Amino acid sequence: MTHKRMAKLIDGRIVAEKVYTDLRADIAELKTRGVTPGLAVVLIGDDPASRAYVRSKDKMCRELGLHSVKLELPASTTQSELLKRVGELNRDSTIHGILVQSPPPGHIDEAAIVRALDPQKDVDGFHPENVAKLVLEDASGFVPCTPLGVQRLLLESGVEINGAHVAVLGRSMIVGKPLALLLMQKNKNGNATVTVVHSRSRDLPQITGSADIVVAAIGRAEFLKADHIREGAVVIDVGINRVEDAASPRGYRLAGDVAFDEVSKKATAITPVPGGVGPMTIAMLMANTVKAARQSAVHT
Ligand code: GUN
């Protein structure tokens, strides 16, 4: 059997550590001015995956010496109770960033909750004002954490975004849409030709097959196959899917949106799941929280 060349692994944990090294210096500087960046994470209900995310965000805050508030509300929490809690966090001067874990239970109007956030504390970058700033390329706004993490991962790995054709699979508000906007921005960290491909796209393999960089964010386990990419492409896997696996002690394993084994033989570089984009999302949340604290310190 012939051994095919294996793609370079893009290690999100290592790049995230580099982000934290920079952040520690920024946090120390803010603390000398009497500002401790504070993040509030709101979780409604007890979805196990969401609980795990919220726990790792809280843990990272503590490791960096940030003020961290974890608000765990029952699944029965009403819209008006949640709006009241968001209002309290908006007025709390020790809190610079607020994140409401998505998705909330079905009876919650998520768009209304996002609109109720103080845009200056919206470290998720979901508020319409921050979405507008992303479109307008106004750097004072907040950009969603996963897209920021994907961009940083590419840049730190020496992948040229400038002028490249990037195919983004998925058009979600959290990843696909903001990532497309970010990578097409008119600056040296952007300037990509972006194609957004989704579940209704005709000729998906033809489009992804012509891209220099393919970012998979469609939430379907092992969807992207070797036939979908060109030889030598860079592949970023945003997916975190739980796949039933009787052989695993937990009863499931984590799989990305990319069929890693076959795609890694054809790509030049690829992110693993876990250990790729995931650690970068948390790092960028910390970076956005520090940015929010810095901007609030300027304004007061
Ligand atoms: N659920 C999955 N990813 C995210 C995220 O980046 N922010 C929030 N608030 N919820 C999420």
XYZ file of C-alpha atoms and ligand atoms in Angstrom:
311
model
C 0.000 0.000 0.000
C 1.267 3.463 -0.876
C 1.519 6.060 1.854
C -0.121 9.268 0.755
C 1.205 12.584 1.979
C -0.498 13.779 5.139
C -1.617 17.396 5.522
C 0.003 19.663 8.088
C -2.110 19.786 11.262
C -3.169 23.283 12.273
C -3.134 23.136 16.075
C -5.693 25.507 17.591
C -4.448 24.897 21.109
C -0.980 26.234 20.260
C -2.321 29.317 18.459
C -4.778 29.962 21.315
C -1.845 29.911 23.770
C -0.162 32.616 21.701
C -3.358 34.690 21.911
C -3.402 34.220 25.698
C 0.216 35.344 26.023
C -0.712 38.644 24.339
C -3.924 38.946 26.369
C -2.159 38.446 29.706
C -0.084 41.561 29.012
C -3.216 43.556 28.057
C -5.065 42.365 31.172
C -2.133 43.300 33.429
C -2.057 46.754 31.868
C -5.811 47.237 32.385
C -5.487 46.129 36.005
C -2.851 48.816 36.671
C -5.583 51.264 35.632
C -8.017 49.655 38.078
C -10.019 47.742 35.450
C -10.564 43.969 35.720
C -12.325 42.764 32.567
C -15.569 40.971 33.493
C -17.577 38.449 31.488
C -21.096 37.183 32.233
C -22.197 33.972 30.552
C -25.901 33.171 30.653
C -27.073 29.597 30.145
C -30.768 28.758 29.987
C -31.624 25.072 30.433
C -29.313 22.100 30.727
C -28.228 21.084 27.244
C -25.055 19.036 27.928
C -23.002 20.517 25.053
C -23.913 24.078 26.073
C -23.062 23.331 29.692
C -19.642 22.069 28.600
C -18.977 25.258 26.578
C -20.062 27.482 29.433
C -17.821 25.608 31.853
C -14.757 26.017 29.645
C -15.440 29.747 29.189
C -15.714 30.221 32.956
C -12.528 28.206 33.534
C -10.564 30.248 31.020
C -11.716 33.525 32.608
C -10.384 32.321 35.936
C -7.069 31.222 34.440
C -6.579 34.688 32.962
C -7.655 36.500 36.123
C -10.836 37.919 34.617
C -13.989 38.543 36.627
C -16.399 35.781 35.637
C -20.108 35.469 36.330
C -21.903 32.286 35.325
C -25.673 32.628 35.330
C -27.404 29.256 35.050
C -31.144 29.651 34.643
C -33.760 26.877 34.475
C -35.247 25.883 31.111
C -38.581 27.281 32.367
C -37.169 30.853 32.561
C -39.567 33.245 30.845
C -38.721 35.799 28.177
C -39.444 38.694 30.544
C -37.338 37.194 33.350
C -34.449 36.763 30.918
C -34.836 40.339 29.633
C -34.735 41.536 33.234
C -31.486 39.622 33.862
C -29.921 41.041 30.692
C -30.936 44.554 31.802
C -29.222 44.012 35.155
C -26.020 42.852 33.465
C -26.163 45.837 31.082
C -26.159 48.155 34.128
C -23.488 46.217 36.091
C -20.235 48.186 35.763
C -18.093 45.164 36.757
C -19.349 43.323 33.640
C -17.857 44.333 30.274
C -19.009 41.389 28.180
C -22.277 39.434 28.134
C -22.844 36.168 26.302
C -26.191 34.387 26.181
C -25.477 30.806 25.169
C -27.197 29.820 21.928
C -29.512 28.074 21.265
C -31.917 28.944 24.110
C -35.062 26.854 24.764
C -37.752 27.105 22.076
C -40.063 29.509 23.935
C -37.339 32.182 24.068
C -37.240 34.809 21.305
C -33.481 34.848 20.799
C -33.442 37.831 18.421
C -35.249 39.961 21.017
C -32.736 38.937 23.702
C -29.831 39.863 21.432
C -31.405 43.267 20.712
C -31.752 43.881 24.452
C -27.986 43.559 24.997
C -25.923 46.709 25.361
C -24.064 46.606 22.002
C -20.873 47.701 23.815
C -21.083 44.513 25.928
C -22.112 42.214 23.073
C -18.880 40.193 22.910
C -20.613 37.641 20.650
C -21.071 40.317 17.973
C -24.703 39.289 17.394
C -26.430 42.648 18.043
C -27.621 44.433 14.847
C -25.332 47.384 15.648
C -22.284 45.092 15.678
C -23.438 43.263 12.548
C -23.700 46.665 10.847
C -20.199 47.605 12.012
C -18.837 44.356 10.540
C -20.449 45.179 7.196
C -19.227 48.783 7.405
C -15.715 47.674 8.465
C -15.876 49.800 11.607
C -13.257 48.222 13.906
C -14.936 49.503 17.086
C -17.588 46.773 16.780
C -17.478 43.181 17.981
C -17.004 40.365 15.475
C -18.366 36.894 16.361
C -15.750 34.731 18.084
C -15.649 31.692 15.803
C -15.111 33.696 12.578
C -12.416 35.750 14.344
C -10.802 32.510 15.502
C -10.824 31.029 12.002
C -9.197 34.166 10.560
C -6.524 34.258 13.287
C -5.810 30.534 12.874
C -5.229 30.988 9.133
C -3.019 34.053 9.607
C -0.913 32.513 12.383
C -0.464 29.350 10.291
C 0.946 31.376 7.412
C -2.023 30.756 5.098
C -2.486 33.656 2.681
C -6.087 34.924 2.820
C -5.349 37.997 0.693
C -6.541 37.218 -2.843
C -7.469 33.606 -2.068
C -10.732 31.937 -3.023
C -12.413 30.876 0.216
C -15.466 28.615 0.118
C -17.519 28.920 3.307
C -19.922 26.019 3.850
C -22.844 27.237 5.905
C -24.676 30.554 6.227
C -25.414 30.723 9.952
C -25.602 33.968 11.874
C -22.896 32.665 14.248
C -20.313 31.438 11.718
C -20.917 31.368 7.949
C -22.338 34.819 7.321
C -19.998 36.818 9.592
C -16.979 34.810 8.418
C -17.767 35.641 4.793
C -18.024 39.347 5.679
C -14.793 39.261 7.697
C -12.685 37.543 5.038
C -13.913 39.836 2.248
C -13.052 42.996 4.199
C -10.787 45.404 2.402
C -7.548 44.879 4.331
C -4.497 42.611 4.260
C -6.099 40.102 6.656
C -9.087 39.888 4.335
C -9.252 40.601 0.585
C -10.535 37.077 -0.092
C -12.880 36.068 -2.871
C -15.602 34.436 -0.800
C -18.228 31.984 -1.983
C -20.870 30.954 0.536
C -22.194 27.462 -0.109
C -25.163 25.983 1.754
C -27.697 23.174 1.826
C -29.570 24.524 -1.214
C -26.518 25.221 -3.373
C -26.357 23.551 -6.759
C -22.948 22.128 -7.778
C -21.494 22.276 -4.268
C -18.469 20.024 -5.035
C -17.606 22.132 -8.063
C -17.549 25.338 -6.005
C -15.664 23.950 -3.001
C -13.378 22.107 -5.436
C -12.150 25.390 -6.895
C -11.386 27.005 -3.521
C -7.923 27.538 -2.025
C -9.413 27.449 1.481
C -12.557 25.545 2.490
C -14.235 26.319 5.828
C -16.855 23.751 6.837
C -19.555 25.088 9.183
C -22.739 23.246 8.290
C -23.223 21.121 11.401
C -23.305 17.770 9.613
C -20.843 15.146 10.756
C -18.127 14.294 8.196
C -20.023 16.016 5.363
C -16.994 17.357 3.468
C -15.296 14.558 1.530
C -12.012 14.368 -0.378
C -13.979 14.664 -3.650
C -15.193 18.099 -2.524
C -11.760 19.738 -2.403
C -8.887 20.295 -4.753
C -5.445 18.785 -4.147
C -3.510 21.083 -1.831
C -6.421 23.043 -0.374
C -6.428 24.306 3.222
C -9.381 22.918 5.205
C -10.804 24.449 8.386
C -13.354 22.375 10.284
C -15.758 24.361 12.458
C -18.087 21.435 13.179
C -18.467 19.797 16.560
C -21.000 16.970 16.204
C -21.813 14.255 18.668
C -21.934 10.936 16.849
C -23.264 7.819 18.577
C -20.427 5.410 19.246
C -21.045 2.302 21.314
C -17.279 1.702 21.579
C -16.751 4.990 23.430
C -17.239 5.057 27.223
C -19.424 8.180 26.882
C -21.557 6.523 24.203
C -20.599 9.142 21.624
C -17.567 10.601 19.917
C -16.951 14.099 18.579
C -16.790 14.459 14.814
C -16.222 17.559 12.720
C -17.975 18.560 9.488
C -14.999 17.136 7.582
C -14.293 13.454 6.811
C -10.842 13.918 8.331
C -9.167 10.646 7.286
C -9.733 11.068 3.558
C -9.579 14.880 3.358
C -6.283 15.054 5.281
C -4.636 12.971 2.537
C -5.538 15.529 -0.116
C -5.271 18.877 1.750
C -1.995 20.685 2.532
C -3.206 21.812 5.946
C -6.207 20.901 8.072
C -7.605 21.516 11.555
C -8.444 18.575 13.832
C -11.667 18.208 15.869
C -11.293 18.662 18.767
C -8.254 20.922 19.115
C -8.688 23.108 16.046
C -11.238 25.908 15.879
C -12.799 25.194 19.322
C -9.926 26.541 21.450
C -9.726 29.587 19.153
C -13.394 30.479 19.693
C -12.824 30.666 23.446
C -9.599 32.627 22.977
C -11.424 35.192 20.824
C -14.214 35.477 23.409
C -11.547 36.379 25.956
C -10.009 38.837 23.469
C -13.412 40.468 22.829
C -14.014 40.765 26.578
C -10.642 42.495 27.042
C -11.482 44.786 24.102
C -14.862 45.644 25.679
C -13.154 46.467 28.987
C -10.538 48.606 27.224
C -13.193 50.522 25.266
C -15.313 51.094 28.371
C -12.221 52.376 30.223
C -11.663 54.937 27.450
C -15.269 56.087 27.586
C -15.431 56.646 31.356
N -23.391 28.533 20.657
C -22.458 27.998 19.829
N -21.504 28.914 19.564
C -21.844 30.035 20.231
C -21.255 31.331 20.356
O -20.215 31.648 19.775
N -21.903 32.206 21.149
C -23.066 31.898 21.786
N -23.644 32.841 22.530
N -23.631 30.725 21.685
C -23.025 29.801 20.918
